[in-house]
């Protein structure tokens, strides 16, 4: 078991800050090398750099010298920024032997290859380039990126994932490698149906003022605030909400028999929402959410950041991390808890260190974990790791998709009696004619997996599940708390069956606490986390996020936690709360509310209208004098006090693609706002980098799927197999793993255990 803290060199700009912060949370010894001019106080510095040693240098030459002095003793080197400004690639080329054992991660706006590898991008530009901004806001108005720089946080998280993958591979190969992450691709891989709706259904999800396109959820106005919720999911979600409305005499015509049909409700959603809106509108948000939780319904109050600090669930689970000092500051913590790497309760502000103080002893090389059980060698980072996948819908399958793309063998446990909703839900088929095996949603998020049909309603099915545990390294589940215990498969029992097993539990609010049993959807978690409130404006109610960002944020957190335990050679139980994962993405919002206001930067970003129908251009934050100089080169007369106003006026008659290219050439970050179709069919950078490779599905035929984000030079991963048919590998898996005979299999089929 690995016990020595990882050594991480942090050379990141905002594009990679999240990656370095995650390593602090994992207990790594993180040393940041930064110019002396970098701020060391304030909400931003405390949020991103608390818990690190800070090695300040006067200039870039001294920065390079410090890196060269330390790289041979580092496990991980993280750098981010525009590709043309990266320092480490040149240092690596000059002395490759010094970098031979490091997981060297570079995070850039658009990647190290392709025609736009040198383009600039901040969060506004990158969420536009990756298709996320297109999904936010109101029809006919400018697209809106999600709040709190979700695009760059996703890029940083993928940087941490890439580093941990490289470290896992190092156990086997003894070598480090270069990992590159394109922030545009990190965003494009986190759209839920944004691109795959075009791939499978030739539809383009757009701005909907916060109304979900594929589940019947949205933000509703309450008497004193707002609530997020709806009536999708299992039939009980509708039945129990309707029963509540009937009790109160406010169901209207929804009690009529015809509304019991899910397809009728979907087709009549505007009317259903209108009746539900009236029911919600005259009730206080907090008591409504409390009663909904009591009834097991997926509703939540839209909480502000300040209210988050008083959230009873987060307080009970000690989610917040204290910043040492007289102010008694509290910041958001990590989105998971693991016995092998308990999240910190308090951390210190960044502490100055001298070069001579940093890692004076040589790095010891860890012993490789003993859990490898090779089935197929693919030359990937997770070759030989086997995962029992007990998840469905999005958050869990996104975890196992990432592990599968890097070589892990995924045994996806399903049942014809309890199908994954993405196999059959009307809003998730994406193609009206799709069946349970070729729906677009399922096909995209379940490639590289094998399907085992087990009817867990039977004693025989549960017994087979228990018998599989000794043959796997990881179990991932997103059941409600307590379900595994009922089957005799809680973590203590799993550990008896397999002492080295990693159990990853992904309940909405975690395995304990007063809200442990809350039924949650992505929108309710966003509401609880404080992110939904951030989508409100002075002139508009909060809208929330109309795609499952929270599911994928939680999934990425689970991947980080899983890879950390695999790399340590340690089993353990990862208690991941999707609420905490989302709240951890609030950035510096909580600290800003506890500290004196800081002067705002004059540089702002904006999305402006371009020529054409619903065409838009994102312009990143840049110093006003740089933008004025660029406008001068473009021949745009200065009329406004704010140069962005002049650019906005000019852009209305300009082609977004052409203007973005000209602005980038003049040092101004800019990019057309991409929708799902443009990402798949018209984006030259994604096409050049092959981000939408094609897999041959036995029913759907050749289908593009979203590509891999962390690109590893030595163990690159890959897309090898299309998503499985339900139960496609049942007999072969039970033969391979448990040695069942044909007669035993026939008996189990007859008993209904394999259905």
CSV table of C-alpha atoms in Angstrom, one decimal, residues 290-703:
chain,number,residue,atom,x,y,z
A,290,UNK,CA,-39.0,19.5,3.6
A,291,UNK,CA,-42.3,17.9,2.9
A,292,UNK,CA,-41.2,16.7,-0.5
A,293,UNK,CA,-38.1,15.0,1.1
A,294,UNK,CA,-40.5,13.4,3.7
A,295,UNK,CA,-42.5,12.0,0.8
A,296,UNK,CA,-39.5,10.8,-1.1
A,297,UNK,CA,-40.0,13.3,-4.0
A,298,UNK,CA,-37.1,15.0,-5.9
A,299,UNK,CA,-37.6,18.6,-5.0
A,300,UNK,CA,-35.2,21.1,-3.4
A,301,UNK,CA,-35.1,24.7,-2.3
A,302,UNK,CA,-32.9,26.9,-4.5
A,303,UNK,CA,-30.2,27.9,-1.9
A,304,UNK,CA,-27.9,30.8,-2.0
A,305,UNK,CA,-24.2,30.5,-1.2
A,306,UNK,CA,-24.7,32.0,2.2
A,307,UNK,CA,-27.4,29.5,3.0
A,308,UNK,CA,-25.1,26.7,2.0
A,309,UNK,CA,-22.9,27.4,5.1
A,310,UNK,CA,-26.0,26.5,7.2
A,311,UNK,CA,-27.0,23.4,5.2
A,312,UNK,CA,-27.7,20.7,7.8
A,313,UNK,CA,-26.5,17.9,5.5
A,314,UNK,CA,-23.2,19.5,4.7
A,315,UNK,CA,-22.6,20.4,8.3
A,316,UNK,CA,-23.3,16.9,9.6
A,317,UNK,CA,-20.9,15.5,7.1
A,318,UNK,CA,-18.2,18.0,7.8
A,319,UNK,CA,-18.0,19.0,4.2
A,320,UNK,CA,-16.5,22.5,4.7
A,321,UNK,CA,-12.8,23.1,5.1
A,322,UNK,CA,-11.6,25.7,7.5
A,323,UNK,CA,-8.8,28.1,6.5
A,324,UNK,CA,-6.4,28.6,9.4
A,325,UNK,CA,-6.3,32.1,10.7
A,326,UNK,CA,-8.1,34.5,12.9
A,327,UNK,CA,-11.0,35.1,10.5
A,328,UNK,CA,-12.4,31.6,10.9
A,329,UNK,CA,-13.1,31.3,7.2
A,330,UNK,CA,-14.8,28.2,5.7
A,331,UNK,CA,-14.4,27.1,2.1
A,332,UNK,CA,-16.1,24.3,0.1
A,333,UNK,CA,-14.3,21.0,0.5
A,334,UNK,CA,-14.0,18.0,-1.8
A,335,UNK,CA,-16.9,16.1,-3.2
A,336,UNK,CA,-16.1,12.7,-1.6
A,337,UNK,CA,-14.9,11.1,1.6
A,338,UNK,CA,-12.5,8.2,1.6
A,339,UNK,CA,-11.0,6.3,4.6
A,340,UNK,CA,-7.6,6.1,2.8
A,341,UNK,CA,-7.5,9.8,2.1
A,342,UNK,CA,-9.8,11.7,4.6
A,343,UNK,CA,-10.6,15.1,3.3
A,344,UNK,CA,-8.9,17.9,5.3
A,345,UNK,CA,-10.9,19.6,8.1
A,346,UNK,CA,-8.6,22.7,8.1
A,347,UNK,CA,-5.8,23.8,5.8
A,348,UNK,CA,-3.3,26.6,6.0
A,349,UNK,CA,-3.0,29.6,3.6
A,350,UNK,CA,-0.3,29.1,1.0
A,351,UNK,CA,3.0,28.9,3.0
A,352,UNK,CA,6.3,30.4,1.6
A,353,UNK,CA,9.1,27.9,1.1
A,354,UNK,CA,12.7,28.1,-0.1
A,355,UNK,CA,14.0,25.9,-2.9
A,356,UNK,CA,16.3,24.2,-0.5
A,357,UNK,CA,13.4,23.2,1.7
A,358,UNK,CA,11.4,21.4,-1.0
A,359,UNK,CA,11.8,17.6,-1.1
A,360,UNK,CA,15.3,17.4,0.1
A,361,UNK,CA,15.2,13.5,-0.1
A,362,UNK,CA,15.0,11.6,-3.4
A,363,UNK,CA,11.6,10.2,-4.3
A,364,UNK,CA,11.0,6.6,-3.4
A,365,UNK,CA,9.5,4.4,-6.1
A,366,UNK,CA,6.3,2.8,-4.9
A,367,UNK,CA,5.7,-0.9,-5.1
A,368,UNK,CA,3.1,-1.8,-7.7
A,369,UNK,CA,-0.4,-2.8,-6.5
A,370,UNK,CA,-1.0,-6.5,-6.5
A,371,UNK,CA,-4.6,-6.4,-7.7
A,372,UNK,CA,-4.0,-6.6,-11.4
A,373,UNK,CA,-6.0,-9.4,-13.1
A,374,UNK,CA,-5.2,-9.0,-16.8
A,375,UNK,CA,-7.9,-10.2,-19.3
A,376,UNK,CA,-7.0,-8.2,-22.3
A,377,UNK,CA,-3.8,-6.1,-22.6
A,378,UNK,CA,-4.7,-2.9,-24.5
A,379,UNK,CA,-1.7,-0.8,-23.6
A,380,UNK,CA,-3.9,1.4,-21.4
A,381,UNK,CA,-3.4,2.8,-18.0
A,382,UNK,CA,-6.0,0.6,-16.3
A,383,UNK,CA,-5.2,-2.7,-18.1
A,384,UNK,CA,-6.2,-5.6,-15.8
A,385,UNK,CA,-8.6,-3.6,-13.5
A,386,UNK,CA,-12.0,-5.1,-13.4
A,387,UNK,CA,-15.1,-3.1,-12.3
A,388,UNK,CA,-18.5,-4.3,-11.2
A,389,UNK,CA,-20.8,-1.6,-12.5
A,390,UNK,CA,-24.1,-1.4,-10.6
A,391,UNK,CA,-25.1,2.1,-11.8
A,392,UNK,CA,-27.6,3.6,-14.2
A,393,UNK,CA,-28.6,6.9,-15.9
A,394,UNK,CA,-25.7,9.3,-16.0
A,395,UNK,CA,-23.5,9.9,-13.0
A,396,UNK,CA,-22.5,6.3,-12.4
A,397,UNK,CA,-22.2,5.3,-16.1
A,398,UNK,CA,-20.0,8.3,-16.7
A,399,UNK,CA,-17.6,7.0,-14.1
A,400,UNK,CA,-17.4,3.6,-15.6
A,401,UNK,CA,-17.2,5.0,-19.1
A,402,UNK,CA,-14.0,6.9,-18.1
A,403,UNK,CA,-12.5,3.9,-16.5
A,404,UNK,CA,-13.4,1.7,-19.5
A,405,UNK,CA,-11.9,4.2,-22.0
A,406,UNK,CA,-8.6,3.7,-20.2
A,407,UNK,CA,-8.6,-0.1,-20.2
A,408,UNK,CA,-10.6,-1.2,-17.3
A,409,UNK,CA,-12.9,-4.2,-17.9
A,410,UNK,CA,-16.5,-3.1,-17.0
A,411,UNK,CA,-19.1,-5.7,-16.0
A,412,UNK,CA,-22.3,-3.7,-16.2
A,413,UNK,CA,-25.0,-5.5,-14.2
A,414,UNK,CA,-28.5,-4.9,-15.7
A,415,UNK,CA,-31.8,-6.6,-15.7
A,416,UNK,CA,-34.8,-6.8,-18.1
A,417,UNK,CA,-36.9,-6.2,-15.0
A,418,UNK,CA,-35.0,-3.1,-14.0
A,419,UNK,CA,-33.6,-1.5,-17.1
A,420,UNK,CA,-31.4,1.5,-17.1
A,421,UNK,CA,-33.9,4.4,-17.8
A,422,UNK,CA,-31.6,5.6,-20.6
A,423,UNK,CA,-32.6,2.5,-22.4
A,424,UNK,CA,-36.3,3.3,-22.6
A,425,UNK,CA,-37.2,6.8,-21.3
A,426,UNK,CA,-38.8,8.8,-24.1
A,427,UNK,CA,-36.6,11.9,-23.7
A,428,UNK,CA,-33.4,9.8,-23.7
A,429,UNK,CA,-33.9,7.6,-26.7
A,430,UNK,CA,-33.0,10.6,-28.9
A,431,UNK,CA,-34.3,8.7,-32.0
A,432,UNK,CA,-38.0,8.0,-31.8
A,433,UNK,CA,-37.6,4.5,-33.4
A,434,UNK,CA,-34.8,3.5,-31.0
A,435,UNK,CA,-35.3,0.5,-28.8
A,436,UNK,CA,-33.7,-0.6,-25.5
A,437,UNK,CA,-30.4,-1.5,-27.1
A,438,UNK,CA,-29.7,1.4,-29.5
A,439,UNK,CA,-31.0,4.6,-27.8
A,440,UNK,CA,-28.5,7.4,-28.3
A,441,UNK,CA,-28.1,8.3,-24.6
A,442,UNK,CA,-27.2,4.7,-23.6
A,443,UNK,CA,-25.0,4.1,-26.6
A,444,UNK,CA,-22.9,7.2,-25.9
A,445,UNK,CA,-22.3,6.6,-22.2
A,446,UNK,CA,-21.9,2.8,-22.2
A,447,UNK,CA,-19.3,2.0,-24.8
A,448,UNK,CA,-16.4,-0.3,-23.9
A,449,UNK,CA,-18.6,-2.2,-21.4
A,450,UNK,CA,-19.9,-5.8,-21.1
A,451,UNK,CA,-23.5,-6.4,-20.1
A,452,UNK,CA,-24.5,-9.1,-17.5
A,453,UNK,CA,-28.2,-9.6,-17.0
A,454,UNK,CA,-28.8,-10.4,-13.3
A,455,UNK,CA,-32.3,-10.3,-11.8
A,456,UNK,CA,-31.5,-9.0,-8.4
A,457,UNK,CA,-35.1,-9.5,-7.3
A,458,UNK,CA,-34.2,-13.2,-7.0
A,459,UNK,CA,-32.1,-14.9,-4.3
A,460,UNK,CA,-30.1,-16.6,-7.0
A,461,UNK,CA,-29.3,-13.3,-8.7
A,462,UNK,CA,-28.1,-11.7,-5.4
A,463,UNK,CA,-26.0,-14.8,-4.7
A,464,UNK,CA,-24.3,-14.5,-8.1
A,465,UNK,CA,-23.6,-10.8,-7.5
A,466,UNK,CA,-21.9,-11.7,-4.2
A,467,UNK,CA,-19.9,-14.5,-5.9
A,468,UNK,CA,-18.6,-11.9,-8.4
A,469,UNK,CA,-17.1,-9.6,-5.8
A,470,UNK,CA,-13.8,-11.6,-5.2
A,471,UNK,CA,-13.1,-11.3,-8.9
A,472,UNK,CA,-13.2,-7.5,-9.3
A,473,UNK,CA,-11.1,-4.6,-8.1
A,474,UNK,CA,-13.8,-1.9,-8.0
A,475,UNK,CA,-17.6,-1.8,-7.3
A,476,UNK,CA,-19.4,1.3,-8.4
A,477,UNK,CA,-23.0,1.8,-7.3
A,478,UNK,CA,-25.5,4.7,-7.2
A,479,UNK,CA,-28.4,3.0,-5.3
A,480,UNK,CA,-30.1,4.8,-2.4
A,481,UNK,CA,-28.2,4.4,0.9
A,482,UNK,CA,-29.0,1.0,2.5
A,483,UNK,CA,-29.8,-1.0,-0.7
A,484,UNK,CA,-26.5,-2.8,-0.8
A,485,UNK,CA,-26.8,-3.6,2.9
A,486,UNK,CA,-30.1,-5.3,2.3
A,487,UNK,CA,-28.4,-7.6,-0.2
A,488,UNK,CA,-25.5,-8.3,2.2
A,489,UNK,CA,-23.1,-6.3,0.1
A,490,UNK,CA,-22.3,-3.2,2.3
A,491,UNK,CA,-18.7,-2.3,2.5
A,492,UNK,CA,-17.8,-4.5,5.6
A,493,UNK,CA,-19.3,-7.5,3.8
A,494,UNK,CA,-17.6,-6.7,0.5
A,495,UNK,CA,-14.3,-6.4,2.4
A,496,UNK,CA,-14.8,-9.9,3.8
A,497,UNK,CA,-15.3,-11.2,0.3
A,498,UNK,CA,-12.5,-9.2,-1.2
A,499,UNK,CA,-10.1,-7.4,1.2
A,500,UNK,CA,-8.7,-5.1,-1.5
A,501,UNK,CA,-11.9,-4.0,-3.1
A,502,UNK,CA,-12.7,-0.4,-3.7
A,503,UNK,CA,-16.4,0.5,-3.2
A,504,UNK,CA,-17.6,3.7,-4.8
A,505,UNK,CA,-21.0,4.8,-3.5
A,506,UNK,CA,-22.6,7.7,-5.3
A,507,UNK,CA,-25.7,8.6,-3.4
A,508,UNK,CA,-27.2,12.0,-4.1
A,509,UNK,CA,-26.4,13.5,-0.6
A,510,UNK,CA,-24.1,10.8,0.8
A,511,UNK,CA,-24.4,7.7,3.0
A,512,UNK,CA,-25.2,9.5,6.2
A,513,UNK,CA,-26.6,12.7,7.5
A,514,UNK,CA,-30.1,14.1,8.1
A,515,UNK,CA,-30.8,14.2,4.3
A,516,UNK,CA,-29.3,10.8,3.6
A,517,UNK,CA,-32.6,9.5,2.1
A,518,UNK,CA,-33.3,12.5,-0.1
A,519,UNK,CA,-34.4,11.6,-3.6
A,520,UNK,CA,-32.3,13.7,-6.0
A,521,UNK,CA,-32.0,14.6,-9.6
A,522,UNK,CA,-29.3,16.8,-11.2
A,523,UNK,CA,-31.5,19.9,-10.9
A,524,UNK,CA,-32.3,19.4,-7.3
A,525,UNK,CA,-28.6,18.9,-6.5
A,526,UNK,CA,-27.7,22.0,-8.4
A,527,UNK,CA,-30.4,23.9,-6.4
A,528,UNK,CA,-29.1,22.5,-3.0
A,529,UNK,CA,-25.4,23.3,-4.0
A,530,UNK,CA,-25.8,27.0,-4.6
A,531,UNK,CA,-25.1,26.8,-8.3
A,532,UNK,CA,-28.7,27.3,-9.5
A,533,UNK,CA,-29.0,30.5,-7.4
A,534,UNK,CA,-26.0,31.8,-9.3
A,535,UNK,CA,-27.9,31.6,-12.6
A,536,UNK,CA,-30.4,34.3,-11.4
A,537,UNK,CA,-30.0,38.0,-12.3
A,538,UNK,CA,-31.6,41.2,-11.1
A,539,UNK,CA,-34.0,41.0,-14.0
A,540,UNK,CA,-34.6,37.3,-14.1
A,541,UNK,CA,-35.3,34.3,-11.8
A,542,UNK,CA,-32.7,31.6,-11.5
A,543,UNK,CA,-32.9,29.0,-14.3
A,544,UNK,CA,-30.7,26.3,-13.2
A,545,UNK,CA,-28.6,24.2,-15.6
A,546,UNK,CA,-30.6,22.4,-18.3
A,547,UNK,CA,-28.2,19.5,-18.7
A,548,UNK,CA,-26.7,17.1,-16.2
A,549,UNK,CA,-23.6,19.0,-15.3
A,550,UNK,CA,-23.9,17.9,-11.7
A,551,UNK,CA,-23.9,14.3,-12.7
A,552,UNK,CA,-20.7,14.6,-14.6
A,553,UNK,CA,-19.0,16.8,-12.0
A,554,UNK,CA,-19.9,14.0,-9.5
A,555,UNK,CA,-18.7,11.4,-11.9
A,556,UNK,CA,-15.3,13.1,-12.4
A,557,UNK,CA,-14.9,13.3,-8.6
A,558,UNK,CA,-15.6,9.6,-8.3
A,559,UNK,CA,-13.0,8.9,-10.9
A,560,UNK,CA,-10.4,10.9,-9.1
A,561,UNK,CA,-11.2,9.1,-5.8
A,562,UNK,CA,-11.2,5.7,-7.5
A,563,UNK,CA,-7.9,6.3,-9.3
A,564,UNK,CA,-6.3,7.6,-6.1
A,565,UNK,CA,-7.2,4.3,-4.2
A,566,UNK,CA,-6.0,2.1,-7.1
A,567,UNK,CA,-2.8,4.0,-7.2
A,568,UNK,CA,-2.3,3.6,-3.5
A,569,UNK,CA,-2.8,-0.1,-3.7
A,570,UNK,CA,-5.5,0.3,-1.1
A,571,UNK,CA,-9.1,-0.9,-0.8
A,572,UNK,CA,-11.6,1.4,0.7
A,573,UNK,CA,-15.1,2.9,0.6
A,574,UNK,CA,-15.5,6.1,-1.3
A,575,UNK,CA,-18.6,7.9,0.1
A,576,UNK,CA,-19.3,10.3,-2.7
A,577,UNK,CA,-22.1,12.8,-2.2
A,578,UNK,CA,-23.2,14.3,-5.5
A,579,UNK,CA,-24.4,17.4,-3.6
A,580,UNK,CA,-20.9,17.9,-2.2
A,581,UNK,CA,-19.3,17.3,-5.6
A,582,UNK,CA,-21.5,20.1,-7.0
A,583,UNK,CA,-20.9,22.4,-4.1
A,584,UNK,CA,-17.2,21.9,-4.5
A,585,UNK,CA,-17.5,23.6,-7.9
A,586,UNK,CA,-18.7,26.9,-6.4
A,587,UNK,CA,-15.1,28.2,-6.7
A,588,UNK,CA,-14.3,31.1,-4.5
A,589,UNK,CA,-18.0,32.1,-4.0
A,590,UNK,CA,-18.2,31.1,-0.3
A,591,UNK,CA,-14.9,32.9,0.6
A,592,UNK,CA,-16.0,36.0,-1.3
A,593,UNK,CA,-19.0,36.2,0.9
A,594,UNK,CA,-16.9,36.1,4.1
A,595,UNK,CA,-14.1,38.6,3.0
A,596,UNK,CA,-14.2,42.3,2.2
A,597,UNK,CA,-15.0,42.9,-1.5
A,598,UNK,CA,-12.1,43.0,-3.9
A,599,UNK,CA,-11.8,45.6,-6.6
A,600,UNK,CA,-13.3,44.1,-9.8
A,601,UNK,CA,-11.1,43.6,-12.8
A,602,UNK,CA,-11.7,46.0,-15.7
A,603,UNK,CA,-11.3,43.1,-18.1
A,604,UNK,CA,-14.7,41.4,-18.7
A,605,UNK,CA,-15.9,38.7,-21.1
A,606,UNK,CA,-19.1,38.9,-23.1
A,607,UNK,CA,-21.1,36.9,-25.7
A,608,UNK,CA,-22.2,39.2,-28.5
A,609,UNK,CA,-24.5,38.7,-31.5
A,610,UNK,CA,-23.0,38.0,-34.9
A,611,UNK,CA,-24.4,38.0,-38.4
A,612,UNK,CA,-26.9,35.3,-39.2
A,613,UNK,CA,-29.8,33.6,-37.4
A,614,UNK,CA,-29.0,32.9,-33.7
A,615,UNK,CA,-25.2,33.3,-34.3
A,616,UNK,CA,-23.1,34.4,-31.5
A,617,UNK,CA,-19.4,35.2,-30.7
A,618,UNK,CA,-17.8,34.8,-27.3
A,619,UNK,CA,-15.1,37.3,-26.5
A,620,UNK,CA,-12.8,36.6,-23.5
A,621,UNK,CA,-11.7,38.9,-20.8
A,622,UNK,CA,-8.7,41.0,-22.0
A,623,UNK,CA,-7.2,44.3,-20.9
A,624,UNK,CA,-9.1,47.2,-22.5
A,625,UNK,CA,-6.0,48.6,-24.2
A,626,UNK,CA,-5.4,45.3,-25.9
A,627,UNK,CA,-9.0,45.2,-27.1
A,628,UNK,CA,-8.8,48.8,-28.3
A,629,UNK,CA,-5.6,48.1,-30.2
A,630,UNK,CA,-7.3,45.1,-31.9
A,631,UNK,CA,-10.3,47.2,-32.8
A,632,UNK,CA,-8.0,49.7,-34.4
A,633,UNK,CA,-6.4,46.9,-36.5
A,634,UNK,CA,-9.9,45.8,-37.5
A,635,UNK,CA,-10.8,49.4,-38.5
A,636,UNK,CA,-13.5,49.7,-36.0
A,637,UNK,CA,-14.1,53.3,-34.9
A,638,UNK,CA,-14.1,53.9,-31.1
A,639,UNK,CA,-17.3,55.5,-30.0
A,640,UNK,CA,-18.0,54.0,-26.6
A,641,UNK,CA,-16.2,54.3,-23.4
A,642,UNK,CA,-16.1,50.5,-23.1
A,643,UNK,CA,-14.4,48.9,-26.1
A,644,UNK,CA,-16.5,45.8,-25.8
A,645,UNK,CA,-19.5,48.0,-26.7
A,646,UNK,CA,-17.7,49.0,-29.9
A,647,UNK,CA,-16.9,45.3,-30.7
A,648,UNK,CA,-20.5,44.3,-30.0
A,649,UNK,CA,-21.7,46.9,-32.5
A,650,UNK,CA,-19.2,45.6,-35.1
A,651,UNK,CA,-19.9,41.9,-34.5
A,652,UNK,CA,-23.6,42.3,-35.4
A,653,UNK,CA,-22.7,42.5,-39.1
A,654,UNK,CA,-19.7,40.1,-39.0
A,655,UNK,CA,-19.3,36.4,-39.6
A,656,UNK,CA,-18.5,34.8,-36.2
A,657,UNK,CA,-15.9,32.4,-37.6
A,658,UNK,CA,-14.0,35.1,-39.5
A,659,UNK,CA,-14.1,37.6,-36.7
A,660,UNK,CA,-12.9,35.1,-34.1
A,661,UNK,CA,-9.9,34.2,-36.3
A,662,UNK,CA,-9.0,37.9,-36.7
A,663,UNK,CA,-9.4,38.6,-33.0
A,664,UNK,CA,-7.3,35.6,-32.0
A,665,UNK,CA,-4.5,36.7,-34.4
A,666,UNK,CA,-4.6,40.1,-32.5
A,667,UNK,CA,-4.3,38.5,-29.1
A,668,UNK,CA,-8.0,38.6,-28.1
A,669,UNK,CA,-9.5,35.4,-27.0
A,670,UNK,CA,-12.7,34.7,-29.0
A,671,UNK,CA,-14.7,31.8,-30.4
A,672,UNK,CA,-18.0,31.3,-32.1
A,673,UNK,CA,-20.7,29.8,-29.8
A,674,UNK,CA,-21.1,26.2,-30.8
A,675,UNK,CA,-24.3,24.2,-30.7
A,676,UNK,CA,-24.4,20.4,-30.8
A,677,UNK,CA,-24.5,20.1,-34.6
A,678,UNK,CA,-21.6,22.6,-35.0
A,679,UNK,CA,-19.4,20.6,-32.6
A,680,UNK,CA,-19.9,17.4,-34.5
A,681,UNK,CA,-19.9,18.6,-38.1
A,682,UNK,CA,-18.3,22.0,-38.4
A,683,UNK,CA,-15.6,22.5,-35.7
A,684,UNK,CA,-12.2,22.3,-37.4
A,685,UNK,CA,-10.3,21.8,-34.2
A,686,UNK,CA,-12.4,18.9,-32.8
A,687,UNK,CA,-12.3,17.3,-36.3
A,688,UNK,CA,-8.6,17.6,-36.6
A,689,UNK,CA,-8.1,16.0,-33.2
A,690,UNK,CA,-10.7,13.2,-33.9
A,691,UNK,CA,-12.9,14.0,-30.9
A,692,UNK,CA,-16.0,12.3,-32.3
A,693,UNK,CA,-14.7,8.8,-33.4
A,694,UNK,CA,-17.1,6.3,-34.9
A,695,UNK,CA,-18.0,3.0,-33.4
A,696,UNK,CA,-19.9,0.3,-35.2
A,697,UNK,CA,-23.0,-0.7,-33.2
A,698,UNK,CA,-24.8,-3.9,-34.1
A,699,UNK,CA,-28.2,-2.2,-34.3
A,700,UNK,CA,-27.5,1.5,-34.8
A,701,UNK,CA,-24.7,1.0,-37.2
A,702,UNK,CA,-21.7,3.4,-37.4
A,703,UNK,CA,-22.2,6.0,-34.7
